[in-house]
Amino acid sequence: MKNESLFSFTYGMYAIGVTDGKHPSASIVNTVSQVSNHPNLLTVSIHRSSYSYACIHKNGLFTVSVLSEDTSGAVIGALGLTSGRSSRKLDNIRYKMLREGVPVIRENSCCWFLCKVIDSMETPSYTVFLAKVLAGSDRVVGTPMTYSYYRNVIKGSAPRNAPTYQEPTPDRSNSDGEAFACTVCGYLYHDAITPFEELPEDWACPICGATKSAFVRQTAEI
Amino acid sequence: MKNESLFSFTYGMYAIGVTDGKHPSASIVNTVSQVSNHPNLLTVSIHRSSYSYACIHKNGLFTVSVLSEDTSGAVIGALGLTSGRSSRKLDNIRYKMLREGVPVIRENSCCWFLCKVIDSMETPSYTVFLAKVLAGSDRVVGTPMTYSYYRNVIKGSAPRNAPTYQEPTPDRSNSDGEAFACTVCGYLYHDAITPFEELPEDWACPICGATKSAFVRQTAEI
C-alpha cells in the first residue's frame, strides 16, 4: 500500500478558533466531521505539538469556521504557516470574538460553530476531540471549500496581492526545485524564499497540522 | 443556529465492508477521516443500531472502499437502503474478499483499506471508531466521489437500469409529494413506491447511517 492512497479521502477546509485566555488565535485543519445530530456532535483531530491543542486542552473550547471557495490562500497561509506561539496570527485577519472569548473567522467563511470538548482519544501524535456544538451561525454563505479545491484551484499558495505573499528573489527562485510533501494530507511545500529546512521546528502543515517530520523530500515538477 | 448549517461540512463517500463471521456485508458512510500517518490511523462514525456496528463491535475489523464518481447510485442504494440484517446486500455487487474475511467493494471504487479498531468513543447514538490501517491498495483509480457530487450530480437516487430501481406506479407516483430529509446529512428520501413510513424500523440513512427518527417531513418540490 502506498500512503498516497490515503489522499483519496475527501476533506473540507476549516479554521479552528482558540484562545489561551489572553489572546485569540486560529489554525487550519481539514479533519472536522459531524458525528450525530441529537445532540450535535463533531470530531476534530489536532496535533498535540500545536498551539491550538494547548489552548483546547486548557479550556475545552474552540470554534469551527467553514472556509468558502472565496477565502483567499493568503488567509489560509496566515493561519496555517506560522505557530500561534510565536505570532499573533489574527493581526491581519477579520474575525469576530464570541462572548466565550474564542474567535470565529470572517474572511469569507460560510458559517461558524462554537464547540465544547466532551471526550477525546489519544494517538501517538494527535488527539481526536469529540465536541458538542453549543451554538452556530443561522445561515451558510457561499460554497464550502474542499481540500481538493484548495490544492487544485488555489494551488495552496498565497496570491501576489496577499499580506503573506513574498516576492521570489532571482538568485534562489530557480535553485534545485526541491519540494516537500506532507505524507498525511499531500500538501506540497515549495518556497524559493524560505527553504523547508529553514522553517521553524514548530512549523506545522497548514492543511492538516502535521509536524515537519511528516514531510518527505520530493523533486518538484512545478 | 439552524441544523442545516452543519451540511456545509465536506464529506466523501465510502463503503464500509464488514463480516458477521459467516457472510460479508457493506454499508455506506461519509464520515471517514484520517488522523495520523505514523501509524496510519483513521476514524469512522457508525450508528449503533446498524448491522455494520454489530459486526465491527464483534470482530474489530472493517474495510473502507473509497467510492469514485463512476460508482453508480444503484450500488450506493443497494448498500445503503437496506439493512444487512435482513438481506444479502452484496448479492449483486462486485467485491473481493480479503483473506481476513472482510469484503472490499469493486464497483468503480478508487481504492480500499483494511482497518483494525484500536479505540472508540461513545455518543448517545453513534460510536466513533479509531482504527489502524493494516493494508490497502497500491493505487488510486478514478476521482473520489464527494457527498456533494452524490447529491447534486447523482441526485441520490438509483438509475432506471439499476437493480434497485423500481418503476413508479401511476396511482401513487403523484400522491402527496412528501419527502423526508435526514437532519444529519441532508439526504432526501422521496420514493413514490415505498412511503417513508413503510420503511422497516431498522432502515438507516444510506449516506450517514442515521436512523428513521433522524428524518423530518418535508414538502418535496421535485
Coordinates of C-alpha atoms in Angstrom, one line a residue:
Chain A
M1 CA 0.0 0.0 0.0
K2 CA 1.2 3.5 -0.8
N3 CA 0.5 6.3 1.6
E4 CA -0.7 8.4 -1.3
S5 CA -3.8 6.3 -1.5
L6 CA -5.0 8.0 1.7
F7 CA -5.1 11.2 -0.2
S8 CA -8.3 10.0 -1.8
F9 CA -10.2 10.8 1.4
T10 CA -12.3 13.9 0.9
Y11 CA -12.0 16.8 3.3
G12 CA -13.2 20.4 3.7
M13 CA -11.2 23.4 4.9
Y14 CA -11.8 24.8 8.3
A15 CA -10.3 27.4 10.7
I16 CA -10.2 26.4 14.3
G17 CA -10.5 29.4 16.6
V18 CA -9.0 29.1 20.1
T19 CA -7.8 31.3 23.0
D20 CA -5.1 30.9 25.5
G21 CA -7.1 33.0 27.9
K22 CA -5.4 36.2 26.8
H23 CA -5.2 36.3 23.0
P24 CA -7.3 34.7 20.3
S25 CA -5.7 32.5 17.7
A26 CA -6.6 30.2 14.9
S27 CA -5.3 27.4 12.7
I28 CA -6.3 25.5 9.6
V29 CA -7.5 21.9 9.7
N30 CA -9.3 19.6 7.3
T31 CA -10.4 16.9 9.7
V32 CA -13.8 18.1 11.0
S33 CA -16.6 15.5 10.9
Q34 CA -20.1 15.5 12.3
V35 CA -20.9 12.5 14.5
S36 CA -24.5 12.9 15.5
N37 CA -27.4 15.4 15.4
H38 CA -29.2 14.7 18.7
P39 CA -27.1 16.2 20.2
N40 CA -25.0 17.9 17.6
L41 CA -21.6 16.4 18.0
L42 CA -18.4 16.6 15.9
T43 CA -14.8 15.4 15.9
V44 CA -11.7 17.2 15.1
S45 CA -8.1 15.9 15.1
I46 CA -5.4 18.2 16.4
H47 CA -1.6 17.6 16.6
R48 CA -0.5 17.7 20.2
S49 CA 2.5 19.9 19.4
S50 CA 0.3 22.7 18.1
Y51 CA -0.7 25.8 19.9
S52 CA -4.3 25.1 19.1
Y53 CA -4.0 21.8 21.0
A54 CA -2.6 23.6 24.1
C55 CA -5.5 26.1 24.1
I56 CA -8.2 23.5 23.6
H57 CA -6.6 21.2 26.2
K58 CA -6.6 24.1 28.6
N59 CA -10.2 25.4 28.3
G60 CA -12.1 22.8 26.3
L61 CA -13.5 25.4 23.9
F62 CA -12.9 26.1 20.2
T63 CA -14.8 27.3 17.1
V64 CA -15.0 25.9 13.7
S65 CA -15.3 28.4 10.8
V66 CA -16.1 26.7 7.5
L67 CA -13.9 28.3 4.8
S68 CA -15.5 29.1 1.4
E69 CA -14.1 28.9 -2.1
D70 CA -13.8 32.7 -1.7
T71 CA -11.5 32.5 1.3
S72 CA -8.1 33.6 0.0
G73 CA -5.0 31.5 0.1
A74 CA -3.4 34.4 1.9
V75 CA -5.8 33.9 4.8
I76 CA -5.1 30.2 4.9
G77 CA -1.4 30.9 4.7
A78 CA -1.5 33.4 7.6
L79 CA -3.4 31.0 9.8
G80 CA -1.6 27.9 8.7
L81 CA 2.0 28.7 8.0
T82 CA 3.0 30.1 11.4
S83 CA 2.6 29.0 15.0
G84 CA 0.3 30.8 17.4
R85 CA 3.1 30.6 20.0
S86 CA 5.4 32.9 18.1
S87 CA 3.0 35.3 16.3
R88 CA -0.4 37.0 16.6
K89 CA -1.9 35.2 13.7
L90 CA -5.1 37.2 13.7
D91 CA -3.5 40.7 13.4
N92 CA -4.4 41.0 9.8
I93 CA -7.4 38.7 9.7
R94 CA -11.1 39.7 10.1
Y95 CA -12.7 37.9 12.9
K96 CA -15.5 38.2 15.5
M97 CA -14.9 37.5 19.2
L98 CA -17.7 35.4 20.7
R99 CA -18.5 36.3 24.3
E100 CA -16.9 33.0 25.3
G101 CA -13.5 34.5 24.3
V102 CA -12.9 32.4 21.2
P103 CA -12.8 33.9 17.7
V104 CA -14.7 33.0 14.5
I105 CA -13.1 33.8 11.2
R106 CA -14.9 36.2 8.9
E107 CA -12.7 36.0 5.8
N108 CA -15.4 34.8 3.5
S109 CA -16.2 31.9 5.8
C110 CA -19.5 30.1 5.1
C111 CA -20.6 29.7 8.7
W112 CA -19.3 29.0 12.2
F113 CA -19.8 26.8 15.2
L114 CA -18.9 27.1 18.9
C115 CA -17.8 23.8 20.3
K116 CA -17.2 22.3 23.8
V117 CA -15.0 19.2 24.2
I118 CA -16.8 16.3 25.9
D119 CA -14.4 13.5 25.2
S120 CA -11.1 12.6 23.4
M121 CA -9.0 9.8 22.1
E122 CA -5.2 9.8 22.1
T123 CA -2.9 8.6 19.2
P124 CA 0.9 8.8 19.2
S125 CA 0.8 12.4 17.8
Y126 CA -2.8 13.5 17.5
T127 CA -5.7 13.9 19.8
V128 CA -9.2 13.3 18.4
F129 CA -11.6 15.7 20.3
L130 CA -15.3 14.9 20.5
A131 CA -17.1 18.1 21.0
K132 CA -20.7 19.3 21.4
V133 CA -21.9 22.2 19.2
L134 CA -23.1 24.8 21.6
A135 CA -24.1 27.5 19.0
G136 CA -23.6 28.5 15.4
S137 CA -24.5 30.9 12.7
D138 CA -28.0 30.7 11.3
R139 CA -27.1 30.7 7.6
V140 CA -24.5 29.5 5.2
V141 CA -22.9 32.0 2.8
G142 CA -21.0 30.8 -0.3
T143 CA -19.7 27.4 -1.3
P144 CA -17.7 25.4 1.2
M145 CA -14.1 25.0 0.1
T146 CA -12.9 21.4 -0.3
Y147 CA -9.3 20.5 0.3
S148 CA -9.2 19.4 -3.4
Y149 CA -10.3 22.8 -4.4
Y150 CA -7.6 24.4 -2.3
R151 CA -4.9 22.2 -3.9
N152 CA -6.1 22.3 -7.5
V153 CA -7.6 25.8 -7.8
I154 CA -5.9 27.9 -5.2
K155 CA -2.7 25.9 -5.6
G156 CA -2.1 26.0 -1.9
S157 CA -0.1 29.2 -2.1
A158 CA -0.7 32.8 -1.3
P159 CA -1.7 35.2 -4.1
R160 CA 0.5 38.1 -5.1
N161 CA -1.8 40.7 -3.5
A162 CA -1.9 39.0 -0.2
P163 CA -0.2 40.1 3.0
T164 CA 1.7 36.8 3.3
Y165 CA 3.0 36.8 -0.3
Q166 CA 6.7 37.1 -0.7
E167 CA 8.4 38.2 -3.9
P168 CA 10.8 35.5 -5.1
T169 CA 14.5 36.6 -5.4
P170 CA 16.0 35.7 -8.7
D171 CA 19.1 34.0 -7.2
R172 CA 17.0 31.4 -5.3
S173 CA 13.8 31.1 -7.3
N174 CA 15.4 28.7 -9.7
S175 CA 17.6 26.7 -7.3
D176 CA 17.2 23.0 -7.0
G177 CA 13.4 22.9 -7.3
E178 CA 13.1 20.8 -4.2
A179 CA 9.6 20.5 -2.7
F180 CA 8.5 18.7 0.5
A181 CA 5.2 16.8 0.6
C182 CA 3.1 16.2 3.7
T183 CA 2.6 12.5 4.0
V184 CA -0.6 13.0 5.9
C185 CA -2.6 15.2 3.6
G186 CA -0.4 15.7 0.5
Y187 CA 0.2 19.4 0.9
L188 CA 3.2 20.4 -1.1
Y189 CA 5.6 22.9 0.4
H190 CA 7.7 24.7 -2.3
D191 CA 9.0 28.1 -1.5
A192 CA 12.1 29.6 -3.1
I193 CA 12.4 32.2 -0.3
T194 CA 12.3 30.0 2.7
P195 CA 13.7 26.5 2.1
F196 CA 11.9 23.8 4.0
E197 CA 14.9 23.2 6.3
E198 CA 14.8 26.8 7.5
L199 CA 11.2 26.7 8.7
P200 CA 10.9 26.8 12.5
E201 CA 10.8 23.5 14.2
D202 CA 7.3 24.0 15.5
W203 CA 6.1 24.8 12.0
A204 CA 3.1 22.6 11.1
C205 CA 1.4 21.7 7.8
P206 CA -1.0 24.5 7.0
I207 CA -3.6 21.9 6.0
C208 CA -3.6 19.1 8.5
G209 CA -1.3 20.3 11.2
A210 CA 1.3 17.6 10.7
T211 CA 4.8 18.4 12.1
K212 CA 7.9 18.9 9.9
S213 CA 8.8 15.3 10.5
A214 CA 5.8 14.2 8.5
F215 CA 7.2 15.8 5.3
V216 CA 9.2 14.0 2.7
R217 CA 11.5 15.4 0.1
Q218 CA 10.3 15.4 -3.4
T219 CA 11.6 16.6 -6.7
A220 CA 9.2 19.3 -7.7
E221 CA 8.0 19.3 -11.3
I222 CA 6.2 22.7 -11.0
Chain B
M1 CA -28.4 28.2 14.8
K2 CA -30.0 26.1 12.1
N3 CA -29.0 22.4 11.8
E4 CA -28.7 22.9 8.0
S5 CA -25.5 24.9 8.7
L6 CA -23.9 21.6 9.5
F7 CA -24.5 20.4 5.9
S8 CA -21.6 22.7 4.9
F9 CA -19.1 20.2 6.2
T10 CA -17.4 18.4 3.3
Y11 CA -17.5 14.6 3.1
G12 CA -16.5 11.8 0.8
M13 CA -18.5 8.6 0.0
Y14 CA -17.3 5.3 1.3
A15 CA -18.4 1.7 1.5
I16 CA -17.6 0.1 4.9
G17 CA -17.1 -3.7 4.4
V18 CA -17.8 -6.0 7.3
T19 CA -18.5 -9.6 8.2
D20 CA -20.6 -11.3 10.9
G21 CA -18.3 -14.3 10.7
K22 CA -20.5 -16.0 8.1
H23 CA -21.5 -13.5 5.5
P24 CA -19.8 -10.4 4.2
S25 CA -21.8 -7.2 4.1
A26 CA -21.3 -3.5 3.5
S27 CA -22.9 -0.1 4.1
I28 CA -22.4 3.5 3.0
V29 CA -20.9 6.2 5.2
N30 CA -19.4 9.6 4.7
T31 CA -17.6 10.1 8.0
V32 CA -14.2 8.6 7.4
S33 CA -11.2 10.8 8.4
Q34 CA -7.5 10.2 8.6
V35 CA -6.0 11.0 12.0
S36 CA -2.3 10.4 11.6
N37 CA 0.3 8.8 9.3
H38 CA 2.8 7.2 11.7
P39 CA 1.0 4.9 12.2
N40 CA -1.8 5.3 9.6
L41 CA -4.9 5.9 11.7
L42 CA -8.4 6.9 10.8
T43 CA -11.8 7.4 12.4
V44 CA -15.3 6.4 11.3
S45 CA -18.6 7.0 13.0
I46 CA -21.1 4.2 12.9
H47 CA -24.7 4.2 14.2
R48 CA -25.0 1.6 16.9
S49 CA -28.3 0.3 15.6
S50 CA -26.7 -0.6 12.3
Y51 CA -25.6 -4.1 11.3
S52 CA -22.2 -2.8 10.4
Y53 CA -21.8 -1.7 14.0
A54 CA -22.7 -5.1 15.3
C55 CA -20.1 -6.7 13.0
I56 CA -17.3 -4.3 13.8
H57 CA -18.1 -4.5 17.5
K58 CA -17.8 -8.2 17.3
N59 CA -14.5 -8.7 15.5
G60 CA -12.9 -5.3 15.3
L61 CA -12.3 -5.4 11.5
F62 CA -13.7 -3.5 8.6
T63 CA -12.6 -2.2 5.2
V64 CA -13.0 1.2 3.7
S65 CA -13.6 1.4 -0.1
V66 CA -13.4 4.9 -1.5
L67 CA -16.2 5.3 -4.0
S68 CA -15.5 7.1 -7.2
E69 CA -17.6 9.5 -9.3
D70 CA -18.2 6.4 -11.5
T71 CA -19.7 4.4 -8.7
S72 CA -23.4 4.2 -9.7
G73 CA -26.2 5.4 -7.5
A74 CA -27.6 1.9 -7.8
V75 CA -24.6 0.5 -5.9
I76 CA -25.0 3.1 -3.2
G77 CA -28.7 2.4 -3.0
A78 CA -28.1 -1.4 -2.7
L79 CA -25.6 -0.9 0.1
G80 CA -27.4 1.9 1.8
L81 CA -31.1 1.4 1.5
T82 CA -31.4 -1.9 3.2
S83 CA -30.1 -3.5 6.4
G84 CA -27.5 -6.3 6.4
R85 CA -29.7 -8.0 9.0
S86 CA -32.5 -8.6 6.5
S87 CA -30.8 -9.0 3.2
R88 CA -27.6 -10.2 1.5
K89 CA -26.6 -6.8 0.3
L90 CA -23.6 -8.0 -1.7
D91 CA -25.6 -10.5 -3.9
N92 CA -25.5 -8.1 -6.9
I93 CA -22.4 -6.2 -6.0
R94 CA -18.8 -6.9 -7.3
Y95 CA -16.5 -7.3 -4.4
K96 CA -13.3 -9.0 -3.4
M97 CA -12.9 -11.0 -0.2
L98 CA -9.7 -10.3 1.7
R99 CA -8.2 -13.3 3.5
E100 CA -9.3 -11.7 6.8
G101 CA -12.9 -12.4 5.7
V102 CA -14.0 -8.8 5.1
P103 CA -15.0 -7.6 1.6
V104 CA -13.8 -4.6 -0.4
I105 CA -16.2 -3.1 -3.0
R106 CA -15.1 -3.2 -6.6
E107 CA -17.9 -1.1 -8.1
N108 CA -15.6 1.6 -9.6
S109 CA -14.1 2.3 -6.2
C110 CA -10.9 4.3 -6.2
C111 CA -9.0 2.2 -3.6
W112 CA -9.5 0.3 -0.4
F113 CA -8.1 -0.1 3.1
L114 CA -8.2 -2.8 5.7
C115 CA -8.7 -1.4 9.2
K116 CA -8.5 -2.8 12.8
V117 CA -10.2 -1.0 15.6
I118 CA -7.8 0.2 18.4
D119 CA -10.1 2.5 20.4
S120 CA -13.6 4.1 20.4
M121 CA -15.7 6.8 21.8
E122 CA -19.4 6.6 22.6
T123 CA -22.1 9.1 21.9
P124 CA -25.8 8.7 22.5
S125 CA -26.4 7.0 19.1
Y126 CA -23.0 6.7 17.4
T127 CA -19.7 5.1 18.1
V128 CA -16.6 6.8 16.8
F129 CA -14.1 4.0 16.0
L130 CA -10.4 4.8 15.9
A131 CA -8.7 2.2 13.6
K132 CA -5.3 1.3 12.3
V133 CA -4.9 0.9 8.6
L134 CA -3.3 -2.6 8.2
A135 CA -3.2 -2.8 4.4
G136 CA -4.6 -1.1 1.3
S137 CA -4.5 -0.9 -2.4
D138 CA -1.4 0.4 -4.1
R139 CA -3.0 2.8 -6.5
V140 CA -6.0 5.1 -6.8
V141 CA -8.2 4.7 -9.8
G142 CA -10.7 7.5 -10.8
T143 CA -11.9 10.6 -8.9
P144 CA -13.1 10.1 -5.4
M145 CA -16.8 10.9 -5.1
T146 CA -17.8 13.7 -2.7
Y147 CA -21.1 13.7 -0.9
S148 CA -21.9 17.0 -2.7
Y149 CA -21.3 15.2 -6.0
Y150 CA -23.6 12.4 -4.9
R151 CA -26.4 14.8 -4.0
N152 CA -26.0 17.3 -6.9
V153 CA -24.9 15.1 -9.8
I154 CA -26.2 11.6 -9.0
K155 CA -29.2 13.1 -7.2
G156 CA -29.0 10.5 -4.6
S157 CA -31.3 8.1 -6.4
A158 CA -31.0 4.8 -8.3
P159 CA -30.9 5.0 -12.1
R160 CA -33.5 3.2 -14.2
N161 CA -31.1 0.4 -15.3
A162 CA -30.1 -0.4 -11.7
P163 CA -31.1 -3.5 -9.8
T164 CA -32.6 -1.3 -7.0
Y165 CA -34.6 0.8 -9.4
Q166 CA -38.4 0.4 -9.0
E167 CA -40.9 1.6 -11.6
P168 CA -43.3 4.1 -10.1
T169 CA -47.0 3.1 -10.3
P170 CA -49.3 5.8 -11.7
D171 CA -51.7 5.8 -8.8
R172 CA -49.0 6.6 -6.2
S173 CA -46.3 8.5 -8.1
N174 CA -48.2 11.7 -7.9
S175 CA -49.6 11.4 -4.4
D176 CA -48.9 14.0 -1.8
G177 CA -45.2 14.5 -2.9
E178 CA -44.0 14.1 0.7
A179 CA -40.3 13.8 1.2
F180 CA -38.3 13.2 4.4
A181 CA -34.9 14.8 5.0
C182 CA -32.1 13.4 7.1
T183 CA -31.3 16.0 9.7
V184 CA -27.7 14.7 10.0
C185 CA -26.6 14.8 6.4
G186 CA -29.4 16.3 4.4
Y187 CA -30.2 13.2 2.3
L188 CA -33.7 13.4 0.9
Y189 CA -35.8 10.3 0.9
H190 CA -38.6 10.6 -1.7
D191 CA -40.0 7.4 -3.1
A192 CA -43.4 7.0 -4.6
I193 CA -43.4 3.2 -4.3
T194 CA -42.3 2.9 -0.7
P195 CA -43.6 5.7 1.5
F196 CA -41.1 6.7 4.3
E197 CA -43.5 5.3 7.0
E198 CA -43.4 1.9 5.4
L199 CA -39.6 1.5 5.5
P200 CA -38.5 -1.1 8.1
E201 CA -37.8 0.3 11.5
D202 CA -34.1 -0.6 11.3
W203 CA -33.7 1.2 8.0
A204 CA -30.9 3.7 8.1
C205 CA -30.0 6.8 6.1
P206 CA -28.0 5.5 3.1
I207 CA -25.5 8.3 3.4
C208 CA -24.7 8.7 7.1
G209 CA -26.4 5.8 8.8
A210 CA -28.9 7.9 10.8
T211 CA -32.0 6.1 12.0
K212 CA -35.5 6.9 10.8
S213 CA -36.0 9.1 13.9
A214 CA -33.4 11.5 12.5
F215 CA -35.6 12.2 9.5
V216 CA -38.1 15.1 9.3
R217 CA -41.0 15.5 6.9
Q218 CA -40.7 18.0 4.1
T219 CA -42.8 19.2 1.3
A220 CA -41.0 18.0 -1.8
E221 CA -40.6 20.4 -4.7
I222 CA -39.1 17.8 -7.0

